């Protein structure tokens, strides 16, 4: 099957490939059962679970925030990164729960990772697609030769107002992706203008194509100074999630002249258990293509981390030369869509003794590493008490 | 409020201690906390022997009862060390969790 | 040259809501001067031992503060070393006499703690530990609990044995009119008291107290003088994480080894000792590190009577006052004026004052 490029972005039609070289994920260990949240508000537990399509959600420790979670995910990505932290020329962190309204999460993470001082840092915000927007931006910088490697992080400790339906799904997690390219390169950002003679960290998943679909659609928002977000109820469905996800997806398929059956896996943003299953169906994907990415059932919606945690889960099990179709969604609204193709290098990038690299936990390991807490403990840990 | 300058000066120390393994030398569970830690109590404070020879005193998090034992393997992580003032700088520092 | 304690007095120790620091100072110093039969105008310097005046009360510069209050226009110093502030003030006063600079000085140990919330006091007391310990949310009970747990594992020390220390000290305190507590305790009561920092419980811990103690030191032997045979200070690391040993307070051992040598005595010669029982485990460690018994054998009977005042646990622990109060107590026994708690035939006494979790140790050995 031949991939044809019809791209708005000529810069990517070249003789090298931009892609993921390494990734790390983190899910806090605490879980609360959706049924227990429902019980606290005297709702029908089964009805709530069924209508939302999930069982548990992850809860951050009382001392965790989007920055500490980002650090965990980032350290994971450094475990299988073949370069030096100082080779990372860009650090973009996307979240809707940045610890500060003004003060970059990206440099808190960069400092603790030992990136040095010669890197571009910025924080991204766009509801649940802040992480994927960061990925697209870094792909562009790397493709342009403006950066050797860049790290895109999506991280959140999402909060839902008590008794609001978002309380059932707002969760916590983080994923970090180091993006590079498979050609010798030097970076304009590198202060010593050192030429790297060989690629130290090879691409494990090529970025074959990407696009983005944006509009002004007020389905979910939080005003400055307000503690919890607000949303427009059922308006968050068709005019928001579905139209943007399918809009970006269809455009990407057009650009690449592909259809659902051309792919091995698909990933869609998961605000609940129902939406990703429904949109996959509409776009012609099968439940088998979707299943490895459906983390929402077990951990809920970790907002900026959701889509890319799922990408991590798929990369944990994919074989070389497999294609992944990924579409994020951020309220407000927009969708970023990507086509990834795994390479031979993916296998050793998973780490472990055979690869000669440090071991790291898979997403499924992290999902399984859990401790249940009750509703009162949940309120304490999320600082509502 | 913690001094932002002190927090900044301390960053190198913290960065150099992340991701290190160690074993528990001793522990206590603080049930009557100092003022800045009232929302966290009760919590375990542990004395850890880190690989490489240094010892540190810090909190143990993400643990089960069975992990409070002599020789338990732990790993250092970054967490908020205390609940910051609403208008203060957030102090991040080293804690440990079972490895 | 010899250094003598010629006058010694303490105030009541306890929750003294209506008593100000100025009153505490006047009460103890004027009593000590009267006891020494010494005119205030012969006092040539004032050493004040105190830890928390700045952190809790916003008042530093205590040398000047109390010199003014007491009507002494003399060189005046605040000396601080956490809970060893009193002992360190004593040591500095002794040195000032040995230097030949002065002949008669007053040492005042004083602390006012009950004006503030217990959480604020606990936070301020952690000023005696390391930054790392404060960031960990450690408290002083927590640090000693960490030591206790190691001691229990290494030597088989039990929580009941620690509780017995509190019981004995309360019994002694019941015989001391100035003590904070006069109630008799049982081991079960201590064991049932609420946990503060596992395994230490409320009744394993010394209280928050107000109080002051003062002594008059001179180079001239007078009637009823008691000689200071040695005054030694040793320093160890601030935080537990930096210690070489976690089964002893090395500063106690080092200071006492030297103090015994200088005084020409051995541990077995000490008839009465006031040791630093900020927590019950601290008294057990003290008995071992001072050489009164071997490691793990503090439950055995020994010659030395420990903490007849009630110790920090029974008598109270106004932090800066303790080191000076310990000397006052020894003076009473060596003069034979300790009333119901008199250690019969006491000739040699030892005061052991510790700062923090063992970063500073001060030993004074007194002879009749």
GROMACS .gro file of C-alpha atoms in nm, chain C residues 41-242:
model
  202
  525UNK     CA    1   2.640   4.562   9.168
  526UNK     CA    2   2.918   4.303   9.190
  527UNK     CA    3   2.784   4.124   8.883
  528UNK     CA    4   3.023   4.191   8.595
  529UNK     CA    5   2.853   4.011   8.301
  530UNK     CA    6   2.522   3.846   8.211
  531UNK     CA    7   2.489   3.535   7.993
  532UNK     CA    8   2.138   3.457   7.871
  533UNK     CA    9   2.055   3.112   7.734
  534UNK     CA   10   1.742   3.116   7.512
  535UNK     CA   11   1.631   2.971   7.177
  536UNK     CA   12   1.295   3.103   7.068
  537UNK     CA   13   1.267   3.469   7.172
  538UNK     CA   14   1.319   3.585   6.813
  539UNK     CA   15   1.124   3.322   6.623
  540UNK     CA   16   0.822   3.328   6.849
  541UNK     CA   17   0.831   3.663   7.026
  542UNK     CA   18   1.004   3.884   6.771
  543UNK     CA   19   1.260   3.987   7.034
  544UNK     CA   20   1.632   3.924   6.990
  545UNK     CA   21   1.917   4.111   7.162
  546UNK     CA   22   1.830   3.940   7.489
  547UNK     CA   23   2.158   4.032   7.656
  548UNK     CA   24   2.066   4.399   7.641
  549UNK     CA   25   1.699   4.328   7.708
  550UNK     CA   26   1.755   4.146   8.035
  551UNK     CA   27   2.052   4.354   8.143
  552UNK     CA   28   1.819   4.651   8.135
  553UNK     CA   29   1.538   4.464   8.306
  554UNK     CA   30   1.768   4.348   8.584
  555UNK     CA   31   1.939   4.682   8.626
  556UNK     CA   32   2.279   4.547   8.519
  557UNK     CA   33   2.480   4.786   8.307
  558UNK     CA   34   2.726   4.516   8.219
  559UNK     CA   35   2.845   4.313   7.918
  560UNK     CA   36   2.546   4.097   7.830
  561UNK     CA   37   2.511   3.811   7.580
  562UNK     CA   38   2.242   3.589   7.433
  563UNK     CA   39   2.375   3.240   7.375
  564UNK     CA   40   2.181   3.000   7.153
  565UNK     CA   41   2.224   2.632   7.079
  566UNK     CA   42   1.867   2.508   7.054
  567UNK     CA   43   1.779   2.307   7.367
  568UNK     CA   44   2.142   2.333   7.478
  569UNK     CA   45   2.123   2.711   7.501
  570UNK     CA   46   2.129   2.705   7.881
  571UNK     CA   47   2.428   2.473   7.899
  572UNK     CA   48   2.611   2.676   7.636
  573UNK     CA   49   2.542   2.997   7.830
  574UNK     CA   50   2.694   2.823   8.135
  575UNK     CA   51   2.998   2.715   7.932
  576UNK     CA   52   3.056   3.063   7.797
  577UNK     CA   53   3.020   3.211   8.146
  578UNK     CA   54   3.274   2.960   8.282
  579UNK     CA   55   3.517   3.050   8.004
  580UNK     CA   56   3.475   3.420   8.071
  581UNK     CA   57   3.581   3.360   8.431
  582UNK     CA   58   3.869   3.132   8.331
  583UNK     CA   59   3.992   3.405   8.098
  584UNK     CA   60   4.037   3.633   8.393
  585UNK     CA   61   3.809   3.891   8.234
  586UNK     CA   62   3.547   3.872   8.511
  587UNK     CA   63   3.519   3.748   8.870
  588UNK     CA   64   3.144   3.733   8.915
  589UNK     CA   65   2.886   3.666   8.644
  590UNK     CA   66   2.521   3.563   8.626
  591UNK     CA   67   2.384   3.295   8.391
  592UNK     CA   68   2.012   3.313   8.313
  593UNK     CA   69   1.837   3.037   8.120
  594UNK     CA   70   1.488   3.142   8.018
  595UNK     CA   71   1.209   3.042   7.780
  596UNK     CA   72   0.849   3.153   7.730
  597UNK     CA   73   0.671   2.907   7.502
  598UNK     CA   74   0.304   2.901   7.597
  599UNK     CA   75   0.213   3.236   7.440
  600UNK     CA   76   0.201   3.059   7.102
  601UNK     CA   77   0.006   2.784   6.926
  602UNK     CA   78   0.162   2.438   6.967
  603UNK     CA   79   0.201   2.400   6.586
  604UNK     CA   80   0.395   2.726   6.572
  605UNK     CA   81   0.613   2.614   6.863
  606UNK     CA   82   0.676   2.278   6.693
  607UNK     CA   83   0.774   2.457   6.373
  608UNK     CA   84   1.005   2.696   6.561
  609UNK     CA   85   1.169   2.409   6.751
  610UNK     CA   86   1.257   2.250   6.419
  611UNK     CA   87   1.494   2.542   6.379
  612UNK     CA   88   1.720   2.312   6.582
  613UNK     CA   89   1.732   2.059   6.300
  614UNK     CA   90   1.842   2.070   5.938
  615UNK     CA   91   1.665   2.229   5.639
  616UNK     CA   92   1.624   1.882   5.490
  617UNK     CA   93   1.448   1.764   5.807
  618UNK     CA   94   1.216   2.065   5.801
  619UNK     CA   95   1.131   2.008   5.434
  620UNK     CA   96   1.048   1.648   5.513
  621UNK     CA   97   0.786   1.763   5.762
  622UNK     CA   98   0.985   1.612   6.048
  623UNK     CA   99   0.920   1.718   6.407
  624UNK     CA  100   1.146   1.664   6.705
  625UNK     CA  101   0.937   1.375   6.832
  626UNK     CA  102   0.970   1.239   6.477
  627UNK     CA  103   1.350   1.259   6.473
  628UNK     CA  104   1.384   1.093   6.812
  629UNK     CA  105   1.127   0.835   6.704
  630UNK     CA  106   1.353   0.747   6.413
  631UNK     CA  107   1.637   0.696   6.661
  632UNK     CA  108   1.409   0.501   6.895
  633UNK     CA  109   1.311   0.257   6.623
  634UNK     CA  110   1.675   0.183   6.545
  635UNK     CA  111   1.752   0.145   6.916
  636UNK     CA  112   1.462  -0.097   6.952
  637UNK     CA  113   1.589  -0.307   6.664
  638UNK     CA  114   1.959  -0.302   6.765
  639UNK     CA  115   1.924  -0.351   7.140
  640UNK     CA  116   1.575  -0.492   7.193
  641UNK     CA  117   1.459  -0.178   7.375
  642UNK     CA  118   1.080  -0.186   7.415
  643UNK     CA  119   0.813   0.081   7.424
  644UNK     CA  120   0.740  -0.028   7.782
  645UNK     CA  121   1.101   0.039   7.882
  646UNK     CA  122   1.074   0.387   7.734
  647UNK     CA  123   0.743   0.440   7.914
  648UNK     CA  124   0.912   0.344   8.243
  649UNK     CA  125   1.143   0.644   8.202
  650UNK     CA  126   0.845   0.879   8.197
  651UNK     CA  127   0.693   0.705   8.499
  652UNK     CA  128   1.012   0.741   8.704
  653UNK     CA  129   1.065   1.103   8.606
  654UNK     CA  130   0.709   1.193   8.701
  655UNK     CA  131   0.760   1.030   9.038
  656UNK     CA  132   1.067   1.247   9.095
  657UNK     CA  133   0.878   1.554   8.972
  658UNK     CA  134   0.605   1.486   9.225
  659UNK     CA  135   0.867   1.558   9.491
  660UNK     CA  136   0.981   1.883   9.325
  661UNK     CA  137   0.766   2.186   9.411
  662UNK     CA  138   0.888   2.378   9.104
  663UNK     CA  139   0.813   2.098   8.858
  664UNK     CA  140   0.546   2.139   8.590
  665UNK     CA  141   0.385   1.804   8.666
  666UNK     CA  142   0.308   1.648   9.001
  667UNK     CA  143   0.092   1.360   8.881
  668UNK     CA  144   0.213   1.004   8.914
  669UNK     CA  145   0.208   0.806   8.586
  670UNK     CA  146   0.180   0.437   8.516
  671UNK     CA  147   0.336   0.248   8.225
  672UNK     CA  148  -0.015   0.167   8.095
  673UNK     CA  149  -0.105   0.535   8.091
  674UNK     CA  150   0.203   0.615   7.888
  675UNK     CA  151   0.138   0.324   7.651
  676UNK     CA  152  -0.223   0.433   7.602
  677UNK     CA  153  -0.143   0.797   7.538
  678UNK     CA  154  -0.197   0.915   7.182
  679UNK     CA  155   0.076   0.862   6.926
  680UNK     CA  156   0.270   1.173   6.833
  681UNK     CA  157   0.534   1.020   6.603
  682UNK     CA  158   0.534   0.642   6.601
  683UNK     CA  159   0.657   0.480   6.820
  684UNK     CA  160   0.665   0.784   7.052
  685UNK     CA  161   0.345   0.877   7.230
  686UNK     CA  162   0.233   1.194   7.402
  687UNK     CA  163   0.365   1.084   7.742
  688UNK     CA  164   0.703   0.992   7.592
  689UNK     CA  165   0.753   1.360   7.513
  690UNK     CA  166   0.858   1.652   7.730
  691UNK     CA  167   0.603   1.932   7.743
  692UNK     CA  168   0.593   2.290   7.623
  693UNK     CA  169   0.680   2.503   7.923
  694UNK     CA  170   0.762   2.845   8.058
  695UNK     CA  171   1.033   2.898   8.314
  696UNK     CA  172   1.369   3.041   8.408
  697UNK     CA  173   1.674   2.936   8.609
  698UNK     CA  174   1.972   3.141   8.718
  699UNK     CA  175   2.311   3.082   8.877
  700UNK     CA  176   2.580   3.311   9.010
  701UNK     CA  177   2.932   3.202   8.915
  702UNK     CA  178   3.248   3.336   9.076
  703UNK     CA  179   3.616   3.262   9.104
  704UNK     CA  180   3.602   3.312   9.481
  705UNK     CA  181   3.512   3.022   9.704
  706UNK     CA  182   3.238   3.117   9.946
  707UNK     CA  183   3.022   2.942  10.203
  708UNK     CA  184   2.798   2.689  10.033
  709UNK     CA  185   2.990   2.715   9.703
  710UNK     CA  186   2.984   2.420   9.471
  711UNK     CA  187   3.274   2.378   9.233
  712UNK     CA  188   3.237   2.340   8.859
  713UNK     CA  189   3.497   2.071   8.796
  714UNK     CA  190   3.454   2.069   8.418
  715UNK     CA  191   3.250   2.233   8.144
  716UNK     CA  192   3.277   2.070   7.802
  717UNK     CA  193   3.096   2.113   7.470
  718UNK     CA  194   3.098   1.879   7.173
  719UNK     CA  195   2.938   1.922   6.832
  720UNK     CA  196   2.802   1.666   6.585
  721UNK     CA  197   2.614   1.708   6.255
  722UNK     CA  198   2.295   1.909   6.255
  723UNK     CA  199   2.077   1.647   6.085
  724UNK     CA  200   2.040   1.274   6.153
  725UNK     CA  201   2.111   1.195   5.789
  726UNK     CA  202   2.466   1.318   5.825
   0.00000   0.00000   0.00000
